[in-house]
Amino acid sequence: MTATVSNLSADLVAERFAALGGRLPGAGLSWLEARRRSAVARFQDLGVPTAKDEAWHYTNLARLIEGRPLVPAAMEAAAAPARTNGLRLVFEGAAAREMPAELPPGVTLLPLSQALRDLPERVREALAPTPAEKAPAMTALGEAFFQEGALLQVAAGVKVEEPIELIFAGDDTANDNRHLRLLVVLEAGAEATLVERHEASAGLANLVLSARLAEDARLTHLRLQRQGIEAVHIGAMEATLAARAAYQGAVLASGAGLSRQEAVIRLQGEGARATLNGLILLRGRQHADLTTELRHEVGDTVSRETIRQVLDDQARAVFQGRIVVTPGAGGSDGRLGSKALLLSDKAESDAKPELEIFADDVQCAHGATVGDIDTDALFYLRSRGIGAETARALLIRAFLAEALDGLDEARAVPLEQAVAAWLAGAR
Amino acid sequence: MMLDIDDLRVTVDGKEILKGLSLSVGAGEVHAIMGPNGSGKSTLSYALAGREGYAVTGGTVRFKGADLLALDPEERAAAGVFLAFQYPIEIPGVPNTTFLKEAVNAVRKQRGESELDAMQFLRLAREKAKGLKMGDEFLKRAVNVGFSGGEKKRNEVLQMALLEPALCILDETDSGLDIDALRVVADGVNGLRSPERSMLVITHYQRLLDYIVPDRVHVMAQGRIVRSGGPDLARELEESGYAGFVETAA
């Protein structure tokens, strides 16, 4: 029996796990099996999110992916990935196809199945801070069933200049589904740029990423989600920052019929700074949800979040952004702003920015606006000979510019390219 | 004839503003259109530039013999019509250089000329900007954002100089300018006068016409040209005001 969203009972989840568990990566590692089992139990408790779940209020997942298989039907034995030049892992479906032939000193970049074979203790350490039994539903499902994934670790003081890429490709069909677990560990003073490219044509991808930045570590993290329109993309991410660590993240979502990015960033050391930007570009009947929580868990921490949505046709974007300042985290400084540009009367943007502040002496601000393209500006450009399409593209790019602020030019290139491609009609 | 407007009727928000306006401007001529507020001066300029919401309900406009009203705004610009805005639009996030280069190359392309590369364009833009006493910082800043009134108008004249139009429509170019700024802008405009270029100078006050001396002056009231004459007509209006003309038209 196919385990679809509609019939995914607790029993069926247990049955699928019993059938597959022994073939999932890391089978035989008792700590991992215990972890997977507690994740199964957690998912059995929660079930597939519906609009009744506060966090899924605007994205009724159970209804939107009704009938889709949610748990892998089988676990095929995958061939060993090819070793290629370049700092990247390439995945097709749930299998790693390419891995680097060589790595710079101090850098570990492995498919997770291999890391579990060769370096199980490192994987265990990387997983430890995020207990599976407290995970939200889709994260728990991913923790239970992950078929593959990646371990990226950069040793203390090592600065990796070249961007490290994770590419998720494949000509999946709508019935394919995969759960991938991504682990990023930057030791003290390490620096790296991670670029995720999600390009698979269809199927359901459920990704769970944990990033841990030790003291003074710096991570630039781009997630470019440009999947095919038949695809469903669900991504959860949690980053923890120690003292003076800096996280600079940008999510671009222009693909997939349905996508959800959930990010939690924990500022746990003084002087830590997180920037999270979002560029949501949708047309047709696409639906994208970006739900974020920036947590100031100690004082003297800074967060900045800039979201820009451009919505055409009947597309719908959801942004739920929360800044939390926990007790004792005085001196925190958090800012969050979201703007939506609607190119059509039927496009819709729902924004819910929230502040939860439990400390004094805090600077926090949030805001969300929705607007149309500025027809005065459009006419001004056209009156100077610039064609309507080019003029519109110029204005859209200007609107998005603030979401690229802070990224240095070289790092912003993949985002600029993705924006240009979208404006030209591609995903 | 550069511009030939015959019995033009234009409606804005369902209200007829231009009520049968006729006007002819020959090549190389500078014509001034004066009139009280609400006479339809800005409507005329927007209708000629092709702004959305300005519905032509009657009459014809021929530009160099061709039907101007059949063209999109960008096609009018390429054909050689340029409107200097009364209130130039601010466009945050678009650098002035990007805007000017896009405009110059879009127009060159439509005119069948080769596009300028970044270096060629920058050289040209700097040279033209210098003539208007505009430093490089004007090119780097976002279009009109944070510009003073005078800087915005100079930026309009800079665009005019770069796009080399055959017909310049100056809509209240003197508004918001002090006397020094007015002189710089007028010098810029006068520098563009040529036997192949015509100008339509729309103004409420005679002051601008001391600097940009017209060949012909037209008085507009209630959507029509009610009187035409030589440069002296402007001075006459300065003394007598528009009151008499408004009654004449009614």
XYZ file of C-alpha atoms in Angstrom:
677
model
C 0.000 0.000 0.000
C 1.384 3.417 -0.948
C 1.764 5.689 2.029
C 0.144 8.864 0.749
C -0.685 11.949 2.738
C -4.329 10.997 2.934
C -3.851 7.519 4.406
C -0.649 8.064 6.365
C -1.768 6.603 9.643
C 0.541 5.999 12.589
C 0.424 2.284 11.815
C 1.367 2.768 8.201
C 4.334 4.949 9.159
C 5.487 2.227 11.564
C 4.989 -0.412 8.886
C 7.022 1.528 6.305
C 9.767 2.147 8.809
C 9.876 -1.536 9.734
C 10.172 -2.431 6.050
C 12.840 0.160 5.204
C 14.682 0.876 8.406
C 17.285 -1.834 7.973
C 18.280 -0.496 4.564
C 18.547 3.205 5.391
C 22.050 4.649 5.784
C 23.674 4.034 9.131
C 21.586 0.914 9.765
C 23.301 -1.024 12.525
C 24.394 2.096 14.409
C 22.314 1.702 17.536
C 22.341 5.419 18.462
C 21.073 6.289 15.002
C 18.414 3.640 15.049
C 17.188 4.984 18.388
C 17.157 8.473 16.919
C 15.203 7.374 13.868
C 12.732 5.517 16.077
C 12.095 8.522 18.293
C 11.548 10.588 15.138
C 8.997 8.020 13.901
C 7.193 8.293 17.231
C 7.265 12.069 17.034
C 5.770 12.075 13.546
C 3.137 9.554 14.606
C 2.111 12.025 17.308
C 1.960 15.030 15.034
C 0.828 13.749 11.633
C 0.975 15.767 8.408
C 0.471 19.476 9.182
C -2.902 21.005 8.381
C -4.223 24.567 8.618
C -5.021 23.816 12.266
C -1.301 23.942 12.993
C -0.495 27.556 13.806
C 2.788 27.386 11.883
C 0.993 26.069 8.784
C -1.995 28.375 8.947
C -1.552 29.762 5.417
C -0.163 26.580 3.885
C -2.469 23.660 4.452
C 0.092 21.004 3.634
C -2.166 18.007 4.089
C -4.627 19.403 1.565
C -2.062 20.824 -0.858
C -0.179 17.541 -1.269
C -3.130 15.224 -0.857
C -2.568 11.931 -2.639
C 1.194 12.380 -2.885
C 3.370 9.604 -1.522
C 5.228 10.902 1.490
C 7.413 7.999 2.515
C 9.844 6.186 0.230
C 8.459 2.947 -1.175
C 11.824 1.224 -1.276
C 15.464 1.864 -0.671
C 17.481 1.022 -3.756
C 21.141 0.195 -3.373
C 22.948 3.103 -5.014
C 26.157 2.862 -7.020
C 29.175 4.590 -5.519
C 29.295 8.272 -6.524
C 31.758 9.323 -9.210
C 34.725 11.367 -8.049
C 34.944 14.661 -9.887
C 36.787 17.939 -9.718
C 35.200 20.794 -7.851
C 33.968 21.240 -4.319
C 30.532 19.766 -4.770
C 28.172 16.931 -4.117
C 25.603 16.125 -6.763
C 22.454 14.224 -5.872
C 19.935 12.615 -8.172
C 16.790 11.774 -6.348
C 17.919 10.309 -3.040
C 21.290 9.089 -4.320
C 24.674 10.824 -4.328
C 26.056 10.753 -7.878
C 29.181 12.872 -7.603
C 31.626 13.764 -4.879
C 34.960 15.604 -4.888
C 38.035 13.662 -5.930
C 40.105 15.904 -3.720
C 39.420 18.206 -0.825
C 41.375 21.162 0.539
C 43.063 20.536 3.902
C 40.652 20.830 6.805
C 37.525 20.322 4.700
C 35.240 17.283 4.946
C 32.526 16.997 2.323
C 30.868 13.602 2.105
C 27.550 12.016 1.205
C 25.983 11.265 4.557
C 25.789 7.504 3.888
C 29.546 7.469 3.492
C 30.125 9.722 6.491
C 28.037 7.293 8.554
C 30.280 4.460 7.398
C 33.616 6.228 7.790
C 33.077 8.907 10.448
C 29.970 7.891 12.425
C 31.038 9.739 15.582
C 31.335 13.023 13.715
C 27.838 12.600 12.332
C 26.588 11.771 15.787
C 28.150 14.932 17.190
C 26.750 17.055 14.396
C 23.261 15.661 14.947
C 23.333 15.825 18.728
C 22.197 19.443 19.297
C 18.875 18.932 17.487
C 16.868 16.283 19.320
C 14.541 14.427 16.956
C 11.865 13.917 19.589
C 11.133 17.665 19.684
C 11.182 18.246 15.926
C 8.218 19.643 14.016
C 6.308 17.084 11.956
C 8.046 17.255 8.588
C 11.464 17.500 10.212
C 10.639 14.421 12.283
C 9.626 12.577 9.122
C 12.944 13.554 7.554
C 14.875 12.497 10.654
C 13.116 9.129 10.577
C 13.470 8.312 6.901
C 16.468 10.216 5.550
C 17.932 8.164 2.707
C 20.978 10.287 2.035
C 22.422 13.666 2.848
C 25.685 15.479 3.293
C 28.259 16.240 5.922
C 30.255 19.423 5.464
C 32.805 20.176 8.111
C 35.471 22.883 8.079
C 38.258 22.646 10.640
C 39.164 25.463 13.012
C 40.711 28.486 11.355
C 40.348 27.122 7.818
C 39.010 29.607 5.273
C 37.552 28.043 2.144
C 37.517 30.563 -0.698
C 35.812 28.480 -3.350
C 32.049 28.100 -2.903
C 30.996 24.599 -1.847
C 28.021 23.387 -3.841
C 25.259 20.928 -3.130
C 23.328 20.202 -6.297
C 20.023 18.377 -6.198
C 19.129 17.300 -9.708
C 17.112 14.546 -11.322
C 14.160 13.911 -13.590
C 11.883 12.687 -10.876
C 8.247 11.938 -11.351
C 5.442 13.162 -9.144
C 5.453 9.905 -7.152
C 9.095 10.175 -6.151
C 9.858 11.419 -2.719
C 13.078 11.794 -0.847
C 14.267 12.807 2.581
C 17.719 14.282 2.881
C 19.681 15.283 5.968
C 22.298 18.003 5.628
C 24.871 18.725 8.314
C 27.181 21.744 8.327
C 29.806 22.236 11.000
C 32.137 25.218 11.000
C 34.698 25.023 13.754
C 36.116 28.097 15.471
C 37.203 30.779 13.022
C 36.344 28.681 9.952
C 34.879 30.407 6.900
C 32.942 28.936 4.002
C 30.330 29.647 1.363
C 27.700 26.996 0.792
C 25.502 27.148 -2.302
C 22.557 24.759 -2.555
C 20.981 24.370 -5.958
C 17.645 22.591 -5.989
C 16.810 21.724 -9.582
C 14.981 18.400 -9.597
C 12.013 18.469 -11.945
C 9.296 16.889 -9.817
C 8.693 14.733 -6.801
C 8.663 15.697 -3.174
C 11.853 16.754 -1.452
C 12.007 17.004 2.318
C 15.275 18.478 3.536
C 16.494 18.995 7.042
C 19.630 21.061 7.494
C 21.497 21.787 10.697
C 24.347 24.266 10.698
C 26.584 24.836 13.655
C 28.901 27.837 13.690
C 31.502 27.860 16.453
C 33.144 31.051 17.773
C 34.159 33.496 15.029
C 33.037 31.178 12.240
C 31.491 32.736 9.137
C 29.068 31.027 6.809
C 27.567 32.445 3.639
C 24.681 30.205 2.702
C 22.658 30.475 -0.500
C 19.723 28.220 -1.175
C 18.457 28.486 -4.740
C 15.233 26.582 -5.136
C 14.418 26.500 -8.856
C 12.684 23.154 -9.104
C 10.175 22.095 -11.725
C 6.575 23.116 -11.357
C 5.505 19.551 -10.472
C 7.843 19.540 -7.501
C 7.035 19.948 -3.834
C 9.925 21.325 -1.812
C 9.960 21.308 1.961
C 13.069 22.577 3.653
C 13.790 23.025 7.324
C 16.921 24.643 8.570
C 18.340 25.340 11.972
C 21.533 27.304 12.507
C 23.201 27.893 15.854
C 25.762 30.641 16.259
C 28.374 30.851 18.988
C 30.093 34.061 20.041
C 31.008 36.426 17.186
C 29.904 33.899 14.569
C 28.340 35.378 11.444
C 25.687 33.740 9.308
C 24.694 35.337 6.026
C 21.876 33.464 4.377
C 19.795 34.053 1.277
C 16.948 31.908 0.059
C 15.668 32.267 -3.466
C 12.446 30.448 -4.239
C 11.269 30.649 -7.824
C 10.569 26.989 -8.467
C 8.259 24.187 -7.344
C 4.479 24.288 -7.400
C 4.562 24.230 -3.629
C 7.483 25.127 -1.433
C 8.020 25.760 2.216
C 11.217 26.967 3.826
C 11.374 26.973 7.562
C 14.427 28.545 9.169
C 15.331 28.888 12.811
C 18.480 30.779 13.658
C 19.730 30.763 17.219
C 22.100 33.485 18.292
C 23.737 31.825 21.283
C 26.987 33.737 21.729
C 27.638 37.432 22.299
C 28.589 39.317 19.180
C 26.879 36.785 16.903
C 25.214 38.220 13.827
C 22.717 36.680 11.429
C 21.406 38.048 8.163
C 18.678 36.181 6.378
C 17.307 37.397 3.085
C 14.533 35.951 0.981
C 13.687 36.424 -2.674
C 10.380 34.850 -3.585
C 9.569 34.966 -7.300
C 6.381 33.238 -8.338
C 3.988 33.000 -11.250
C 1.204 30.732 -12.420
C -0.351 29.000 -9.437
C 2.824 28.574 -7.413
C 2.626 28.703 -3.646
C 5.679 29.456 -1.524
C 5.880 29.734 2.227
C 8.812 31.175 4.137
C 8.583 30.810 7.884
C 11.461 32.048 9.980
C 12.421 32.542 13.577
C 15.451 34.568 14.602
C 16.174 33.835 18.221
C 18.327 36.159 20.294
C 19.256 33.807 23.132
C 21.973 36.049 24.562
C 22.476 39.802 24.485
C 24.683 41.847 22.170
C 23.473 39.932 19.122
C 22.252 41.289 15.811
C 19.758 39.931 13.299
C 18.648 41.352 9.980
C 16.020 39.891 7.727
C 14.932 41.297 4.365
C 12.253 39.565 2.344
C 11.141 40.556 -1.147
C 8.319 38.831 -2.986
C 7.395 39.335 -6.651
C 4.137 37.623 -7.470
C 2.464 37.294 -10.844
C -0.673 35.543 -12.101
C -2.415 33.649 -9.280
C 0.708 32.968 -7.269
C 0.622 33.096 -3.516
C 3.422 33.773 -1.071
C 3.366 33.422 2.664
C 5.890 35.009 4.971
C 5.813 34.352 8.685
C 8.756 35.973 10.387
C 9.358 36.077 14.085
C 12.066 37.696 16.139
C 12.380 36.266 19.631
C 14.441 37.893 22.350
C 14.693 35.528 25.312
C 14.951 36.684 28.945
C 18.385 38.068 29.699
C 19.174 38.815 26.049
C 19.152 42.589 26.585
C 21.106 44.653 24.075
C 19.789 42.570 21.182
C 19.155 44.307 17.892
C 16.760 42.695 15.431
C 15.142 44.019 12.295
C 12.841 42.339 9.852
C 11.171 43.738 6.778
C 9.053 42.183 4.083
C 7.780 43.775 0.881
C 5.645 42.201 -1.782
C 5.215 43.414 -5.332
C 2.050 42.132 -6.958
C 2.136 42.030 -10.755
C -1.400 40.737 -11.021
C -4.736 41.389 -9.324
C -5.039 37.715 -8.505
C -1.670 37.261 -6.828
C -1.706 37.119 -3.055
C 0.779 37.797 -0.317
C 0.222 36.946 3.326
C 2.725 38.358 5.773
C 2.807 37.820 9.489
C 5.775 39.508 11.143
C 5.977 39.066 14.896
C 8.133 40.207 17.770
C 8.354 38.258 21.013
C 10.491 40.190 23.428
C 11.200 39.051 26.952
C 14.131 41.339 27.738
C 14.737 45.051 28.310
C 16.927 47.451 26.388
C 16.249 45.799 23.056
C 16.055 47.357 19.614
C 13.647 45.506 17.386
C 11.538 46.543 14.433
C 9.417 44.792 11.867
C 7.245 45.730 8.945
C 5.480 44.319 5.931
C 4.079 46.080 2.876
C 2.329 45.045 -0.315
C 2.260 47.136 -3.475
C 1.863 47.193 -7.231
C 4.415 48.180 -9.809
C 4.885 51.962 -9.849
C 3.071 53.040 -13.017
C 4.590 56.533 -12.880
C 8.079 55.046 -12.863
C 7.097 52.656 -15.647
C 5.852 55.510 -17.835
C 8.949 57.581 -17.052
C 11.226 54.765 -18.242
C 9.140 54.099 -21.348
C 9.061 57.793 -22.221
C 12.854 57.521 -22.473
C 12.645 54.784 -25.067
C 12.956 51.783 -22.745
C 10.531 49.039 -23.809
C 7.755 48.045 -21.428
C 9.234 44.614 -20.635
C 12.723 45.965 -19.978
C 11.301 48.797 -17.901
C 9.285 46.366 -15.824
C 12.357 44.153 -15.330
C 14.447 47.153 -14.242
C 11.848 48.089 -11.640
C 11.528 44.534 -10.363
C 15.281 44.171 -10.065
C 15.456 47.470 -8.180
C 12.736 46.214 -5.856
C 14.753 43.073 -5.157
C 18.047 44.898 -4.703
C 17.656 45.375 -0.955
C 17.444 41.633 -0.477
C 20.945 41.371 -1.961
C 22.426 44.110 0.204
C 25.229 42.955 2.397
C 26.297 40.102 0.135
C 29.540 40.917 -1.601
C 29.283 41.065 -5.378
C 30.917 37.734 -6.144
C 28.703 35.920 -3.641
C 25.572 37.529 -5.053
C 26.237 36.347 -8.620
C 24.214 33.102 -8.456
C 21.257 35.061 -7.056
C 21.529 37.764 -9.711
C 21.637 35.085 -12.395
C 18.594 33.340 -10.987
C 16.678 36.641 -10.846
C 17.641 37.470 -14.442
C 16.548 34.013 -15.599
C 13.223 34.352 -13.813
C 12.610 37.777 -15.332
C 13.287 36.246 -18.749
C 10.477 33.771 -18.110
C 12.399 30.774 -16.756
C 12.215 29.371 -13.267
C 6.114 70.274 -40.377
C 7.609 68.811 -37.196
C 4.385 68.611 -35.197
C 0.863 69.023 -36.453
C -1.972 68.781 -33.938
C -5.467 69.044 -35.322
C -8.625 69.319 -33.246
C -7.222 67.116 -30.454
C -9.646 65.942 -27.796
C -8.375 64.172 -24.702
C -10.312 62.770 -21.766
C -8.868 62.030 -18.325
C -10.958 60.039 -15.829
C -14.012 60.553 -17.987
C -13.592 64.329 -18.109
C -12.749 66.087 -21.357
C -9.657 68.255 -20.777
C -8.479 69.034 -24.313
C -11.445 70.233 -26.341
C -10.286 70.524 -29.914
C -6.727 71.811 -29.680
C -4.876 72.675 -32.888
C -1.219 73.639 -33.149
C 1.573 73.416 -35.715
C 5.291 73.614 -34.961
C 7.820 73.855 -37.781
C 11.300 72.286 -37.737
C 13.752 74.299 -35.646
C 11.039 76.456 -34.104
C 10.523 77.100 -30.408
C 6.907 77.562 -29.385
C 5.738 78.515 -25.926
C 2.388 77.476 -24.543
C 1.174 79.609 -21.678
C -1.988 79.378 -19.725
C -3.564 79.351 -16.303
C -3.634 76.302 -14.054
C -6.198 73.783 -15.231
C -6.117 74.934 -18.845
C -4.836 71.512 -19.950
C -1.142 72.261 -20.527
C 0.180 69.176 -18.749
C -2.534 67.030 -20.299
C -1.260 68.089 -23.706
C 2.303 67.112 -22.800
C 1.274 63.713 -21.397
C -1.014 62.982 -24.356
C 1.874 63.694 -26.728
C 4.201 61.400 -24.744
C 1.571 58.637 -24.625
C 0.839 58.346 -20.945
C -1.740 55.772 -19.926
C -5.034 57.260 -18.773
C -4.978 60.107 -21.292
C -7.594 58.885 -23.740
C -7.642 60.540 -27.148
C -11.279 60.795 -28.175
C -10.850 62.878 -31.313
C -8.444 64.672 -33.629
C -5.013 63.792 -34.984
C -1.374 64.339 -34.099
C 1.191 64.001 -36.870
C 4.873 63.973 -35.980
C 7.178 64.395 -38.992
C 4.184 63.409 -41.082
C 3.428 60.131 -39.271
C 0.583 59.318 -36.864
C 2.099 59.856 -33.413
C -0.920 58.557 -31.516
C -0.501 55.047 -32.950
C 2.842 54.646 -31.158
C 3.693 53.325 -27.689
C 5.565 55.728 -25.384
C 8.919 54.034 -26.077
C 8.311 54.196 -29.834
C 7.540 57.908 -29.570
C 10.821 58.398 -27.715
C 12.708 56.505 -30.410
C 10.946 58.538 -33.118
C 12.298 61.656 -31.423
C 9.707 62.946 -28.968
C 11.038 63.878 -25.530
C 9.017 65.092 -22.570
C 10.917 66.851 -19.798
C 8.710 66.157 -16.780
C 7.387 68.832 -14.483
C 7.938 66.411 -11.613
C 10.673 63.945 -12.595
C 10.048 60.514 -11.075
C 12.309 59.070 -8.381
C 13.282 55.444 -8.935
C 15.026 53.929 -5.901
C 17.346 51.029 -6.662
C 18.020 51.995 -10.287
C 21.343 53.828 -10.682
C 21.152 56.883 -12.934
C 23.892 55.476 -15.201
C 21.979 52.210 -15.685
C 18.835 54.156 -16.533
C 20.587 56.541 -18.926
C 22.499 53.745 -20.666
C 19.356 51.632 -21.074
C 17.541 54.649 -22.514
C 20.315 55.677 -24.904
C 20.803 52.140 -26.187
C 17.076 51.417 -26.440
C 16.624 54.515 -28.565
C 19.753 53.816 -30.642
C 18.567 50.271 -31.264
C 15.113 51.386 -32.385
C 16.773 53.958 -34.651
C 18.916 51.241 -36.226
C 22.148 52.535 -34.685
C 24.746 50.419 -32.900
C 24.512 50.237 -29.100
C 27.204 51.924 -27.023
C 29.391 49.797 -24.799
C 29.922 50.736 -21.146
C 33.059 52.798 -21.821
C 31.654 54.670 -24.806
C 28.510 55.441 -22.875
C 30.322 56.654 -19.783
C 32.525 58.977 -21.819
C 29.460 60.464 -23.528
C 27.463 60.788 -20.308
C 30.323 62.478 -18.458
C 30.849 64.975 -21.247
C 27.159 65.921 -21.411
C 26.854 66.046 -17.613
C 29.837 68.361 -17.357
C 28.111 70.871 -19.630
C 25.229 70.917 -17.139
C 27.593 71.276 -14.174
C 26.672 67.791 -12.966
C 29.468 65.789 -11.357
C 29.998 62.030 -11.575
C 28.051 61.515 -8.355
C 24.831 62.323 -10.239
C 25.470 59.384 -12.487
C 26.049 56.976 -9.628
C 23.038 57.864 -7.505
C 19.625 56.281 -7.956
C 17.456 58.039 -10.540
C 16.358 61.395 -9.066
C 16.434 59.999 -5.513
C 17.525 62.709 -3.099
C 18.013 65.182 -5.976
C 17.082 68.819 -5.308
C 14.509 70.449 -7.592
C 17.261 71.994 -9.685
C 19.196 68.716 -9.899
C 16.116 66.880 -11.111
C 15.554 69.406 -13.887
C 19.209 69.242 -14.882
C 18.883 65.480 -15.028
C 15.962 65.946 -17.443
C 18.069 68.180 -19.671
C 20.898 65.632 -19.465
C 18.551 62.930 -20.748
C 17.460 65.260 -23.510
C 21.075 65.900 -24.491
C 21.827 62.170 -24.549
C 18.723 61.095 -26.488
C 18.960 63.878 -29.095
C 15.222 64.191 -29.747
C 13.703 66.090 -32.673
C 10.909 67.502 -30.512
C 11.440 68.570 -26.899
C 8.390 69.186 -24.765
C 9.343 71.084 -21.616
C 6.546 70.867 -19.070
C 6.877 73.665 -16.493
C 10.628 73.227 -16.502
C 11.000 76.438 -14.504
C 8.833 75.309 -11.599
C 10.715 74.951 -8.354
C 13.905 76.537 -9.671
C 15.750 79.486 -8.191
C 17.258 81.982 -10.590
C 20.710 80.341 -10.723
C 19.293 76.887 -11.371
C 16.974 78.350 -13.987
C 19.936 79.862 -15.798
C 21.866 76.553 -15.859
C 18.818 74.666 -17.141
C 18.000 77.346 -19.742
C 21.621 77.370 -20.955
C 21.411 73.591 -21.314
C 18.213 73.845 -23.313
C 19.514 76.678 -25.474
C 22.607 74.612 -26.207
C 20.303 72.021 -27.764
C 18.536 74.464 -30.089
C 19.208 73.602 -33.706
C 17.511 73.929 -37.103
C 16.484 70.250 -36.897
C 15.099 70.394 -33.372
C 11.785 71.909 -32.328
C 10.697 72.786 -28.827
C 7.391 73.159 -27.097
C 7.924 75.131 -23.904
C 4.977 74.861 -21.530
C 4.962 77.413 -18.744
C 2.716 79.330 -16.438
C 5.097 82.261 -16.091
C 6.821 84.499 -18.569
C 10.093 84.312 -16.590
C 11.420 81.212 -18.374
C 10.846 82.865 -21.746
C 13.396 85.566 -20.860
C 15.955 82.777 -21.041
C 14.491 80.509 -23.695
C 13.200 82.981 -26.229
C 10.376 81.491 -28.319
C 9.507 82.081 -31.970
C 5.790 81.831 -31.232
C 3.658 82.118 -28.100
C 0.259 80.454 -27.695
C -2.246 81.038 -24.977
C -4.165 78.021 -23.818
C -7.422 78.161 -21.920
C -10.030 75.522 -21.234
C -8.485 72.930 -23.470
C -7.861 75.028 -26.572
C -5.379 77.502 -28.031
C -7.215 80.796 -27.759
C -4.600 83.167 -29.053
C -1.220 83.026 -30.807
C 1.398 85.661 -31.380
C 5.091 86.563 -31.260
C 7.338 86.787 -28.168
C 5.660 90.063 -27.197
C 2.476 88.185 -26.331
C 4.246 86.639 -23.333
C 5.095 90.039 -21.900
C 1.588 91.274 -22.552
C 0.250 88.311 -20.550
C 2.631 89.046 -17.712
C 0.973 92.466 -17.356
C -2.656 91.653 -18.039
C -2.894 88.100 -16.658
C -5.013 85.293 -18.065
C -8.399 86.578 -16.921
C -9.428 88.003 -20.284
C -8.558 84.780 -22.128
C -10.453 82.547 -19.809
C -13.596 84.568 -20.497
C -12.960 84.590 -24.239
C -12.836 80.806 -24.301
C -15.952 80.345 -22.234
